[in-house]
Short mmCIF file of C-alpha atoms in Angstrom, two decimals:
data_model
loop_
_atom_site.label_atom_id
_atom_site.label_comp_id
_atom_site.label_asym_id
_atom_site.label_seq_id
_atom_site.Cartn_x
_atom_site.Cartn_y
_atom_site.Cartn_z
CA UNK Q 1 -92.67 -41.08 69.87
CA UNK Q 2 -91.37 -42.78 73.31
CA UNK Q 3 -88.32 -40.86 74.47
CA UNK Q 4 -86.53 -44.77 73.83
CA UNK Q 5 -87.31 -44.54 70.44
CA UNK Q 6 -86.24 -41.00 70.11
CA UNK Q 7 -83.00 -41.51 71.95
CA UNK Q 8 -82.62 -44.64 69.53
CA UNK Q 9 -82.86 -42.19 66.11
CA UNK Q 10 -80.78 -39.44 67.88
CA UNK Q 11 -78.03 -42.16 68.22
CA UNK Q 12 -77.87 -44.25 64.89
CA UNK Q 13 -74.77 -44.49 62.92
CA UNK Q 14 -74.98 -46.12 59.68
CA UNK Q 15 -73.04 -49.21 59.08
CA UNK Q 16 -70.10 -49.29 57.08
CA UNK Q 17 -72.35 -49.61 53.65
CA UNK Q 18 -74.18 -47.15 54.72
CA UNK Q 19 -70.88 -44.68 55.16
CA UNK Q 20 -69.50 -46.20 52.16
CA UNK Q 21 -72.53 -45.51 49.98
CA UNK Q 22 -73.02 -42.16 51.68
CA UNK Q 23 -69.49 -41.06 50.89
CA UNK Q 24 -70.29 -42.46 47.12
CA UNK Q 25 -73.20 -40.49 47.19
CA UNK Q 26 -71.33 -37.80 48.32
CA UNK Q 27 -68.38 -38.15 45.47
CA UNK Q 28 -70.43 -38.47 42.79
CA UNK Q 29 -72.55 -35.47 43.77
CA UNK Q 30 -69.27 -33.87 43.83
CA UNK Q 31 -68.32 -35.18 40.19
CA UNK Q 32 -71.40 -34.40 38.73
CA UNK Q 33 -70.91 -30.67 39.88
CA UNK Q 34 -67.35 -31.06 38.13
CA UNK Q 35 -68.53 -32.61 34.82
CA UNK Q 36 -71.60 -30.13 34.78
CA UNK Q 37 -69.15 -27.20 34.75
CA UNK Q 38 -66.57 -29.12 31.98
CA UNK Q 39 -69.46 -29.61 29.91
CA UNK Q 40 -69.97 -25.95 30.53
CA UNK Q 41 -67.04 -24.63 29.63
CA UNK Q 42 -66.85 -26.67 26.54
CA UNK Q 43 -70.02 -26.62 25.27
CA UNK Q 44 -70.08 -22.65 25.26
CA UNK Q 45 -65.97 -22.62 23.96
CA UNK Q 46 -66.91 -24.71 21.05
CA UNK Q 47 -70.54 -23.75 20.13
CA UNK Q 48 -73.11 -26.12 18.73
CA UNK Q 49 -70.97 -27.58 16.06
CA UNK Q 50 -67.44 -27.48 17.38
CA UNK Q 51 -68.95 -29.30 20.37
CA UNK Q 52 -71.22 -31.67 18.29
CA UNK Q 53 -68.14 -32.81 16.74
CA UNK Q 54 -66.07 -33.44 19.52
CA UNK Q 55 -69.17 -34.78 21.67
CA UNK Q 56 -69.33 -37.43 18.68
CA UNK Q 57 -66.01 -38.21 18.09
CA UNK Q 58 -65.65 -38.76 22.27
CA UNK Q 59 -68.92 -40.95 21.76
CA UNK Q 60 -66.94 -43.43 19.66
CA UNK Q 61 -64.61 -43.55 22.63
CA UNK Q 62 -67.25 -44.30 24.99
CA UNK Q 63 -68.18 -47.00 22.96
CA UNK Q 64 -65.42 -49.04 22.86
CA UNK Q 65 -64.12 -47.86 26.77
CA UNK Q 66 -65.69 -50.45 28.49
CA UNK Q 67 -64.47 -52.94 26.80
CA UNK Q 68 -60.53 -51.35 28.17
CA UNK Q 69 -60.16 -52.76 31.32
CA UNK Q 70 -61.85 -56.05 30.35
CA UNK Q 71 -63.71 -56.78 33.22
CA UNK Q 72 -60.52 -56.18 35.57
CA UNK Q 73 -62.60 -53.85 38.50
CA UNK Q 74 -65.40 -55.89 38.58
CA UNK Q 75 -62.71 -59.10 38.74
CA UNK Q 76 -61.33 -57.31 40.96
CA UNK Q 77 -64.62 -56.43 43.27
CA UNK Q 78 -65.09 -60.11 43.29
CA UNK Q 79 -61.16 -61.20 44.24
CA UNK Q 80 -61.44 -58.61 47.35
CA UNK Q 81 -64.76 -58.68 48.39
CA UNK Q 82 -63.86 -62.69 49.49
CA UNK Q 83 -60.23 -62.44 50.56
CA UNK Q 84 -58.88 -58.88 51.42
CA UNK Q 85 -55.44 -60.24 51.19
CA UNK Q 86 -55.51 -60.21 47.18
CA UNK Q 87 -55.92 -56.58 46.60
CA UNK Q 88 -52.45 -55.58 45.64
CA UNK Q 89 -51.89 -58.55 43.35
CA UNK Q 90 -55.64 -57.39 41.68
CA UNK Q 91 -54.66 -54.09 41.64
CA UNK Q 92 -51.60 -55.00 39.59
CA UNK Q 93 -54.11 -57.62 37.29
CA UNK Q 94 -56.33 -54.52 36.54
CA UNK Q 95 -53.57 -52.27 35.66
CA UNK Q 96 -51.70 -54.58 33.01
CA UNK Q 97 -55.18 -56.25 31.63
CA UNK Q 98 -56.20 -52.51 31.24
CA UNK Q 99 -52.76 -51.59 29.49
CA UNK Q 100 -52.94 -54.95 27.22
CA UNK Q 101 -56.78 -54.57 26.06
CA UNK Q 102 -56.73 -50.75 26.15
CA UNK Q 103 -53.86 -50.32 24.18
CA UNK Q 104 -55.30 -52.67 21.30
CA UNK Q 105 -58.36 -50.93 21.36
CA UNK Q 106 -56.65 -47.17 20.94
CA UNK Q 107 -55.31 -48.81 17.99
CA UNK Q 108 -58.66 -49.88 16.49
CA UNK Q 109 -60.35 -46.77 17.46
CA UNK Q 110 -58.14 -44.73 15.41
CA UNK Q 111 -58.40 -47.18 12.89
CA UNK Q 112 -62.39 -47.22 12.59
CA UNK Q 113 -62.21 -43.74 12.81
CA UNK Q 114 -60.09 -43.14 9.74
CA UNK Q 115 -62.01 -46.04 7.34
CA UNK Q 116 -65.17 -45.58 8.18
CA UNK Q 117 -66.30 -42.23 9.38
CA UNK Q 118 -66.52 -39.43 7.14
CA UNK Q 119 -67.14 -36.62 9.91
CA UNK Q 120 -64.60 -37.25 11.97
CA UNK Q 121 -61.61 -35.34 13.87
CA UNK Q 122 -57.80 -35.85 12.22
CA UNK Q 123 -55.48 -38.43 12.96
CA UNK Q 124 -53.55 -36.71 16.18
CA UNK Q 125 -56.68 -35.70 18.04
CA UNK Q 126 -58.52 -39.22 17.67
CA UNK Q 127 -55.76 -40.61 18.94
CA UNK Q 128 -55.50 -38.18 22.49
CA UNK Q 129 -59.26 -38.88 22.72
CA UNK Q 130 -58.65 -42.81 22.56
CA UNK Q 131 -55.67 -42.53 24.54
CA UNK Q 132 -57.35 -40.67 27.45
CA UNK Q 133 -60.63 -42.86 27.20
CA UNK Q 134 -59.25 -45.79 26.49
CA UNK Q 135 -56.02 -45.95 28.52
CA UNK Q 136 -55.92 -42.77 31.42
CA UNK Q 137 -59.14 -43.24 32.39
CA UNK Q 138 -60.50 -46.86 32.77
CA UNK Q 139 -56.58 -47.56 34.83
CA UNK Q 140 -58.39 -44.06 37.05
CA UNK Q 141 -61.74 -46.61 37.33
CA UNK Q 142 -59.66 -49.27 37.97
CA UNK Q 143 -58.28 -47.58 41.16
CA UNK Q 144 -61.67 -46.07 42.33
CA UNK Q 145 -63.05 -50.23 42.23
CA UNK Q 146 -59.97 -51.07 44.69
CA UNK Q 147 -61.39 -48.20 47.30
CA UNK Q 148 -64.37 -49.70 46.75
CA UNK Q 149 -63.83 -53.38 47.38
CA UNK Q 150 -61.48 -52.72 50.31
CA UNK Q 151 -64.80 -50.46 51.58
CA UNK Q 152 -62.78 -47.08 51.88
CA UNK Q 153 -65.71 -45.18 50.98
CA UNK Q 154 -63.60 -41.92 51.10
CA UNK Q 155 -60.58 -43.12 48.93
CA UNK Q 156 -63.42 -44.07 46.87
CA UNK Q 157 -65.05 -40.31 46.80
CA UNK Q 158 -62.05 -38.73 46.03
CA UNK Q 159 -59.86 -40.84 43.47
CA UNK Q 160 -63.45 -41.03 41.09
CA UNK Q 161 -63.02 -36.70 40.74
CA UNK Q 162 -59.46 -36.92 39.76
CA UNK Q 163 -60.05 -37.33 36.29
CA UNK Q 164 -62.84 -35.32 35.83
CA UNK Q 165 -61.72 -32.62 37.55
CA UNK Q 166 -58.16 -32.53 35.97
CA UNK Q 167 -60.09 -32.23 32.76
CA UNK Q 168 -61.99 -29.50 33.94
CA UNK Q 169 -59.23 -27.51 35.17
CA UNK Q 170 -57.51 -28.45 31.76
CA UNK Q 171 -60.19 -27.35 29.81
CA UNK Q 172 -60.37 -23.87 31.52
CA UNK Q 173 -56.51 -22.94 31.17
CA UNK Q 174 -57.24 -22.82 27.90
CA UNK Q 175 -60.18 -21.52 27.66
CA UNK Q 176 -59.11 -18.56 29.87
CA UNK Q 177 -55.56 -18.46 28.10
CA UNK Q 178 -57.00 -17.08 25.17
CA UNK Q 179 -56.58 -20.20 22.26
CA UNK Q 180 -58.90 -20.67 20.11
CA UNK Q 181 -62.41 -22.88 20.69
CA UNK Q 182 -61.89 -25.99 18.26
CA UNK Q 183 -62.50 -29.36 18.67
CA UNK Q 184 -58.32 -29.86 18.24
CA UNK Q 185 -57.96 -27.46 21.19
CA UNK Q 186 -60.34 -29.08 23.18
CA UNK Q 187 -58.58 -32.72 22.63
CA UNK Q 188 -55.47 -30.94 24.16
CA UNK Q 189 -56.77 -30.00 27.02
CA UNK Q 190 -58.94 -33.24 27.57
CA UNK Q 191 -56.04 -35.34 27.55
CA UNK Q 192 -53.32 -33.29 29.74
CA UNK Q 193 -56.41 -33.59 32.50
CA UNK Q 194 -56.90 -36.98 31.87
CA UNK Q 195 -52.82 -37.31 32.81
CA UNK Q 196 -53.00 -35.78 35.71
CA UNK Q 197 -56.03 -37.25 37.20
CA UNK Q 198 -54.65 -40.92 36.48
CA UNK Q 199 -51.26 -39.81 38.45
CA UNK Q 200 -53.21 -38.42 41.32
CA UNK Q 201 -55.46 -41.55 41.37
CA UNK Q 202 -52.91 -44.16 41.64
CA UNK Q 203 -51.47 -42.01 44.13
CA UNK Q 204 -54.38 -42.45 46.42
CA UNK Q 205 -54.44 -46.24 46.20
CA UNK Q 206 -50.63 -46.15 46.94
CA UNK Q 207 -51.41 -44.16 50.01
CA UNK Q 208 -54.59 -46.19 51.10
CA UNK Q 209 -53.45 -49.81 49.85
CA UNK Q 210 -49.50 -49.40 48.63
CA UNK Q 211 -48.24 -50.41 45.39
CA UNK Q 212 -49.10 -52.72 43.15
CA UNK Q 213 -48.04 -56.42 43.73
CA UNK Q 214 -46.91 -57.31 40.12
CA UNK Q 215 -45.36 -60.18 40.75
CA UNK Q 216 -48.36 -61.76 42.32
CA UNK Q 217 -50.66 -60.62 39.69
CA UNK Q 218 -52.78 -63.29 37.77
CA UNK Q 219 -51.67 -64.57 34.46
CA UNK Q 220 -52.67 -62.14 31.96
CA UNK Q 221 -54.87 -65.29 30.10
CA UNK Q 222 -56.36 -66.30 33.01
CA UNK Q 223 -57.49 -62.61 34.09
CA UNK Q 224 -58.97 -62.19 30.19
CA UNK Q 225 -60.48 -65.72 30.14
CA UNK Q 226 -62.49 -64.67 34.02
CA UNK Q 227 -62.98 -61.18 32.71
CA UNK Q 228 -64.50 -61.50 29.05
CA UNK Q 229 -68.23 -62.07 30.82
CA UNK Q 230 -68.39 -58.68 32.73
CA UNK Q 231 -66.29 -56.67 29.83
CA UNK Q 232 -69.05 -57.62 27.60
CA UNK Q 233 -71.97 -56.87 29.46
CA UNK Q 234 -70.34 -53.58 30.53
CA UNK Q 235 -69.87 -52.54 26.71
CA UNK Q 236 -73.31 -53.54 25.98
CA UNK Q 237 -74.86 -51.66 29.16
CA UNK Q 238 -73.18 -48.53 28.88
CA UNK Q 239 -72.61 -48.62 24.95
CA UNK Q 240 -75.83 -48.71 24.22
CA UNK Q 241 -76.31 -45.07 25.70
CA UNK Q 242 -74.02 -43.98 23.20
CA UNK Q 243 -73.86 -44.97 20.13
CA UNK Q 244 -76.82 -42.87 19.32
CA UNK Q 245 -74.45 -40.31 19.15
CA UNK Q 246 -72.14 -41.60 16.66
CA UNK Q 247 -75.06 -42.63 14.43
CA UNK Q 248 -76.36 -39.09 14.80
CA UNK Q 249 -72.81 -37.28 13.62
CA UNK Q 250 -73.01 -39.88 10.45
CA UNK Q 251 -76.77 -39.19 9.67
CA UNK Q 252 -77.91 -36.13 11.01
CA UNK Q 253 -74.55 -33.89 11.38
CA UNK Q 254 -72.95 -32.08 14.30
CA UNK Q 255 -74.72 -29.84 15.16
CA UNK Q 256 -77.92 -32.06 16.03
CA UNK Q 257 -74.98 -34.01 17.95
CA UNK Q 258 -74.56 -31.17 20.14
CA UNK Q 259 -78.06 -29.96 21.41
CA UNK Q 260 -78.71 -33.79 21.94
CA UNK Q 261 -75.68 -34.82 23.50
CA UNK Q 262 -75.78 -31.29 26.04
CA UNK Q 263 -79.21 -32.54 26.95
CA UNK Q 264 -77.99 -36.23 27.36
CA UNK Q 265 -75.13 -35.01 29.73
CA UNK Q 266 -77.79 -33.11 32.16
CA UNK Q 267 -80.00 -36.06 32.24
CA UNK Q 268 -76.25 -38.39 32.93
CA UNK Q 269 -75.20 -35.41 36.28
CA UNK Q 270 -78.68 -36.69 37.48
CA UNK Q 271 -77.80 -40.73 37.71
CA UNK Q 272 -74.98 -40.33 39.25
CA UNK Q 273 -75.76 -40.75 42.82
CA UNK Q 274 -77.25 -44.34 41.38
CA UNK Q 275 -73.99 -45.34 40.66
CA UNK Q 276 -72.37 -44.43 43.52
CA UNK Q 277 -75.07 -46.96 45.46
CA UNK Q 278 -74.58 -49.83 42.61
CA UNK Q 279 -70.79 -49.26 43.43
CA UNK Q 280 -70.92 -49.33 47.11
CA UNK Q 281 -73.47 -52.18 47.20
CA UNK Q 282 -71.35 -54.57 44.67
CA UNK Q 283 -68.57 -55.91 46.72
CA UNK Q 284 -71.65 -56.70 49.96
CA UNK Q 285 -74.03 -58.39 47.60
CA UNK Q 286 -71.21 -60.67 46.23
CA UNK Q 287 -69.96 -61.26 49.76
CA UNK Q 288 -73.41 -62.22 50.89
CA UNK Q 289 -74.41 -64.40 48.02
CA UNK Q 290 -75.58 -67.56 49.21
CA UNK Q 291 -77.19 -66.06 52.10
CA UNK Q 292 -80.42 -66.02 50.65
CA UNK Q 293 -82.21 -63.97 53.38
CA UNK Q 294 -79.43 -61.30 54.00
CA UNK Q 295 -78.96 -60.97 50.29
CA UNK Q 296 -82.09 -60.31 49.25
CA UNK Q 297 -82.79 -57.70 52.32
CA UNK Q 298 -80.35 -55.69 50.85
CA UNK Q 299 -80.85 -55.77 47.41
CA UNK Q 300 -84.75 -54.71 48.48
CA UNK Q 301 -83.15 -51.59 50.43
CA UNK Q 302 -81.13 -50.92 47.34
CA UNK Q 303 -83.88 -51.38 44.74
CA UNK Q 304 -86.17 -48.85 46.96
CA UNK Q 305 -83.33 -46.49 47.50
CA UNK Q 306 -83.04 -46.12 43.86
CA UNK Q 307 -86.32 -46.14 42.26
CA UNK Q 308 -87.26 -43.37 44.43
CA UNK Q 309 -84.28 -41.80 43.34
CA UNK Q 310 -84.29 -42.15 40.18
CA UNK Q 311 -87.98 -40.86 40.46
CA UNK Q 312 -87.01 -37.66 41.97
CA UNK Q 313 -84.01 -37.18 39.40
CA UNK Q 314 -86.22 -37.47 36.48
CA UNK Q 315 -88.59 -34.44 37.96
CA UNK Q 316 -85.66 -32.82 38.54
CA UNK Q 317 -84.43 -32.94 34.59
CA UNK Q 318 -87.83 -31.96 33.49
CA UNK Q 319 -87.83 -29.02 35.64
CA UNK Q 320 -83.99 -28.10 34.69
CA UNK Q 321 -85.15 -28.27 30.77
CA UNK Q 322 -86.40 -24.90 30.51
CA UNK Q 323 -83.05 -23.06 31.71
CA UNK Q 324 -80.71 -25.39 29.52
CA UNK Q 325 -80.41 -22.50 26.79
CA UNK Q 326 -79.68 -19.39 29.72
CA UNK Q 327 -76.44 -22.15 30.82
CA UNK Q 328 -75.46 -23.54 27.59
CA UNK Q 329 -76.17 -20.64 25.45
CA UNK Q 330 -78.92 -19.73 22.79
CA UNK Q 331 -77.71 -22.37 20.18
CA UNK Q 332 -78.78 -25.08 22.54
CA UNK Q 333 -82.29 -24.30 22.63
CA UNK Q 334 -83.52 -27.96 20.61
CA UNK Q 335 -82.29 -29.52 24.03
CA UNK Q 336 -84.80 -28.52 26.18
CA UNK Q 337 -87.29 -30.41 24.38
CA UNK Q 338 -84.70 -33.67 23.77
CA UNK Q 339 -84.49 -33.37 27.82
CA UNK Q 340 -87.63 -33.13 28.75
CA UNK Q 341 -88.03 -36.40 26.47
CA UNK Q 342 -85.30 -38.07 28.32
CA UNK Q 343 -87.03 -37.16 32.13
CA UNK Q 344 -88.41 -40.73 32.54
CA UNK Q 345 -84.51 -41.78 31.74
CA UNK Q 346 -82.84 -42.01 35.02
CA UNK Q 347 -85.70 -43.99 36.54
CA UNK Q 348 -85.51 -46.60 34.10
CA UNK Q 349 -81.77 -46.51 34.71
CA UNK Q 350 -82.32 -47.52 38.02
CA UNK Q 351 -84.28 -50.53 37.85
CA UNK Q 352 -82.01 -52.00 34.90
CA UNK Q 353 -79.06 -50.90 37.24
CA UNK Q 354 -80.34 -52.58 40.19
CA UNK Q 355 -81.55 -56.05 38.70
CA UNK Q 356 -78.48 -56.21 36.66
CA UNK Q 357 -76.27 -55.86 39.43
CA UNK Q 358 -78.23 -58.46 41.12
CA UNK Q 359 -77.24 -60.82 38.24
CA UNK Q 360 -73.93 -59.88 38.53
CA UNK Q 361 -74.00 -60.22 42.00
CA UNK Q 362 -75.33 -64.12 41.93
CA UNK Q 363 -73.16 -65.36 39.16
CA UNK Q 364 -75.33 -64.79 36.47
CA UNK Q 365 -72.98 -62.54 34.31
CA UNK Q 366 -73.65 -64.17 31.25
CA UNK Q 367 -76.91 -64.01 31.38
CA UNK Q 368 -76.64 -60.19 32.01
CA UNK Q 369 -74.67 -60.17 29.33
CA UNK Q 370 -76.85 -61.76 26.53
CA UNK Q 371 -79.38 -59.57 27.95
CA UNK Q 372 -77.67 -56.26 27.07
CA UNK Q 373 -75.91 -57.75 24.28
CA UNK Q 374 -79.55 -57.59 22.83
CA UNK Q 375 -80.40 -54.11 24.42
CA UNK Q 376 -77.19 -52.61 22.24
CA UNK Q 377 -78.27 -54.36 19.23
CA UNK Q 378 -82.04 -52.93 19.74
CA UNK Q 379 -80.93 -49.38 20.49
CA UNK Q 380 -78.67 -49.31 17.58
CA UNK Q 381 -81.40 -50.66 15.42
CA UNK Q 382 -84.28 -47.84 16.58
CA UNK Q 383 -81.89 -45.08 16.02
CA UNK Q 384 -80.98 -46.37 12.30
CA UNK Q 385 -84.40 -46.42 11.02
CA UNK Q 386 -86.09 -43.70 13.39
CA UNK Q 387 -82.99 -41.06 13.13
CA UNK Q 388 -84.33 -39.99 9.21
CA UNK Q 389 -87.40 -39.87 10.10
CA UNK Q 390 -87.54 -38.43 13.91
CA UNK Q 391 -84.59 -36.33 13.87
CA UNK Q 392 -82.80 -35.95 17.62
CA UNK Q 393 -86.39 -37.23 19.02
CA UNK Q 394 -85.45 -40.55 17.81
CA UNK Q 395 -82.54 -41.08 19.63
CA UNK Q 396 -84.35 -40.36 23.06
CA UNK Q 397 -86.88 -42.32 21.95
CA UNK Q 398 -85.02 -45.29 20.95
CA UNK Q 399 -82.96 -44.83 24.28
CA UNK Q 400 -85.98 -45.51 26.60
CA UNK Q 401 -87.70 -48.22 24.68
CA UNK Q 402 -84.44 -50.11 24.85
CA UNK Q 403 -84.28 -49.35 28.72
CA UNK Q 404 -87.96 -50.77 29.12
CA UNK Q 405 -87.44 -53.95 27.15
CA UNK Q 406 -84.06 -55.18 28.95
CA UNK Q 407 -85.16 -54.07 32.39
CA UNK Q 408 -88.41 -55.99 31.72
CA UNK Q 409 -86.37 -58.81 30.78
CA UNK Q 410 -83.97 -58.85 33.52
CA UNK Q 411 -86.83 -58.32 36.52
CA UNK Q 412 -88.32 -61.68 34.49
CA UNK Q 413 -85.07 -63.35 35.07
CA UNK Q 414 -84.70 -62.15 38.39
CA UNK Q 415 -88.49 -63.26 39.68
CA UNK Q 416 -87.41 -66.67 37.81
CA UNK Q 417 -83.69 -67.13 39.73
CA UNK Q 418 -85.54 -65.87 43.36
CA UNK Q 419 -88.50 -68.52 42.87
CA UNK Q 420 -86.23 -71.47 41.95
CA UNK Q 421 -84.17 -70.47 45.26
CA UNK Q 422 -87.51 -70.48 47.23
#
């Protein structure tokens, strides 16, 4: 190497993606830390079935959370990323939209809950669980997306722990307190954190952005009518990773839940750092779309970035496997093998991730979003008729086949949009 060339590489700062993505990176590393010990702590509190049933009942949450904020961050992404001077009034739009749609959906939670489940948790406890998935922590999302689209990779880092580590902290007050492991107690404590992270979050933006502008905010029609493309693609891509759960609790009882669901959690610490590049990489495709050669540099450097990633994080689960039981306990000893099933998982999830945001990206939202529409309805099909007959292996099983067929159908779509352009 010519001493040039080395003084070159001694002196190279990354750009302001770069930092951005690096201190995304960073974050999420330092969430996934946090939710590994929460799911810790609660795992080994409750036991196999105490946690099975509050892993399931948090599932049907998860479900129905993307669905809260209606589309608001990614709205809001967009709004930003092409005129900075719009970020208070879209902070305030994501805020209301999430308090209009989330509320109505706490509402039906509890309500599907109660008519249609018969293992379920009582009345009181659904309704913290919706609450704090459905309310606390999409408006906490909500804030991380404005750090993101005003590029303060930092903000970003920090306000996207809040939650997670309030309910971690939460979770062991209790624990260490003394009260008793249930599935009630746990609720408690999932929901007080979920309080205080939200606070703390909407702190940060205040600090890094000020308050919201409400009375610049869009019309609360207008925001639903621009959001209802990305809120439901984003219940379709990330519902679709659990609704196996819920199907599991009705069919195959808690305690398969929990050994499944501890060994889905592992495999989820591992993707993380994906999402923190899809994040950070959002708000610069949109603002370079219609630059056809800058655009698709990047989303090359992104697609690399992540496959090789997501390459390394599934060698990583199937090495992890093995000591799952020595963290979680002896009663969790089924998940090594659902893990090890799930290794070739968080590759998958990163080519999906990647062409999808690409879609997304280029104004293709619907598309993305007939796309995973499908995917939800394919998943949820595989796990009905393989569950009885697989057991927990099904729902693995059913989780990747659904991950090959949409990403094979998005890089189609993807090939077809690039060679029209060309």
């Amino acid at each position: 190497m010519r001493k040039s060339d080395a003084r070159r590489w001694m002196s190279y700062r990354p750009g302001r993606l770069g930092r951005n993505a690096l201190f995304g990176t960073a974050g999420l590393g330092l969430r996934a830390v946090i939710q590994a010990a929460y799911l810790l702590i609660v795992s080994r509190w409750l036991g196999v079935q105490g946690y099975g049933l509050f892993a399931g009942s948090v599932a049907l949450v998860i479900l129905a959370a993307p669905l809260a904020n209606w589309g608001s961050s990614v709205l809001l992404t967009r709004h930003i990323a092409r005129d900075r001077g719009s970020s208070r009034a879209m902070w305030a739009t994501a805020l209301v939209q999430t308090g209009v749609i989330g509320g109505l959906l706490v509402l039906a939670t509890v309500s599907v809950s109660a008519l249609l489940l018969h293992q379920r948790l009582p009345f009181v406890p659904t309704l913290l669980l919706a609450l704090s998935g459905l309310l606390l922590l999409p408006a906490a999302q909500a804030a991380t997306s404005q750090c993101y689209a005003l590029e303060r990779g930092l903000a970003s880092a920090i306000v996207m722990c809040l939650v997670p580590l309030g309910r971690t902290l939460a979770m062991l007050a209790v624990v260490v307190s003394g009260v008793a492991g249930t599935p009630g107690h746990a609720v408690i404590a999932h929901f007080m954190g979920s309080v205080f992270g939200l606070v703390a979050a909407v702190s940060v933006v205040a600090a890094v952005d000020g308050f919201p502008a409400w009375d610049s905010r869009l019309p609360l029609r207008a925001a639903i009518r621009r959001g209802t493309a990305y809120a439901v693609s984003n219940v379709a891509g990330t519902s679709y990773q659990e609704v196996d759960k819920i199907l599991m609790l009705q069919i195959l009882g808690a305690a398969a839940v929990g050994s499944y669901t501890v060994a889905f959690r592992v495999a989820s610490i591992f993707v993380l750092p994906l999402s923190a590049l899809i994040s950070a990489t959002l708000p610069r495709l949109m603002a370079l779309h219609g630059s056809t050669s800058s655009n698709s540099d990047t989303f090359r450097a992104v697609l690399l970035v992540a496959l090789g990633y997501g390459l390394l994080a599934g060698v990583a689960a199937w090495i992890v496997a093995p000591f799952v039981p020595l963290l979680f306990g002896s009663g969790y000893g089924d998940a090594v093998h659902c893990l090890l099933l799930l290794s070739p998982w968080p590759l998958l999830f990163a080519w999906r991730q990647c062409l999808a945001t690409d879609l997304t990206a280029s104004d293709r939202q619907r598309v993305r979003s007939v796309v995973e529409v499908a995917g939800f309805v394919l998943v949820m099909a595989l796990n009905i008729i393989l569950l009885p007959r697989l057991g927990k292996a099904a729902a693995a099983i059913s989780l990747l086949a659904t991950e090959v067929v949409v990403s094979m159908t998005l890089w189609a779509l993807v090939r077809a949009s690039t060679a029209a352009v060309r």
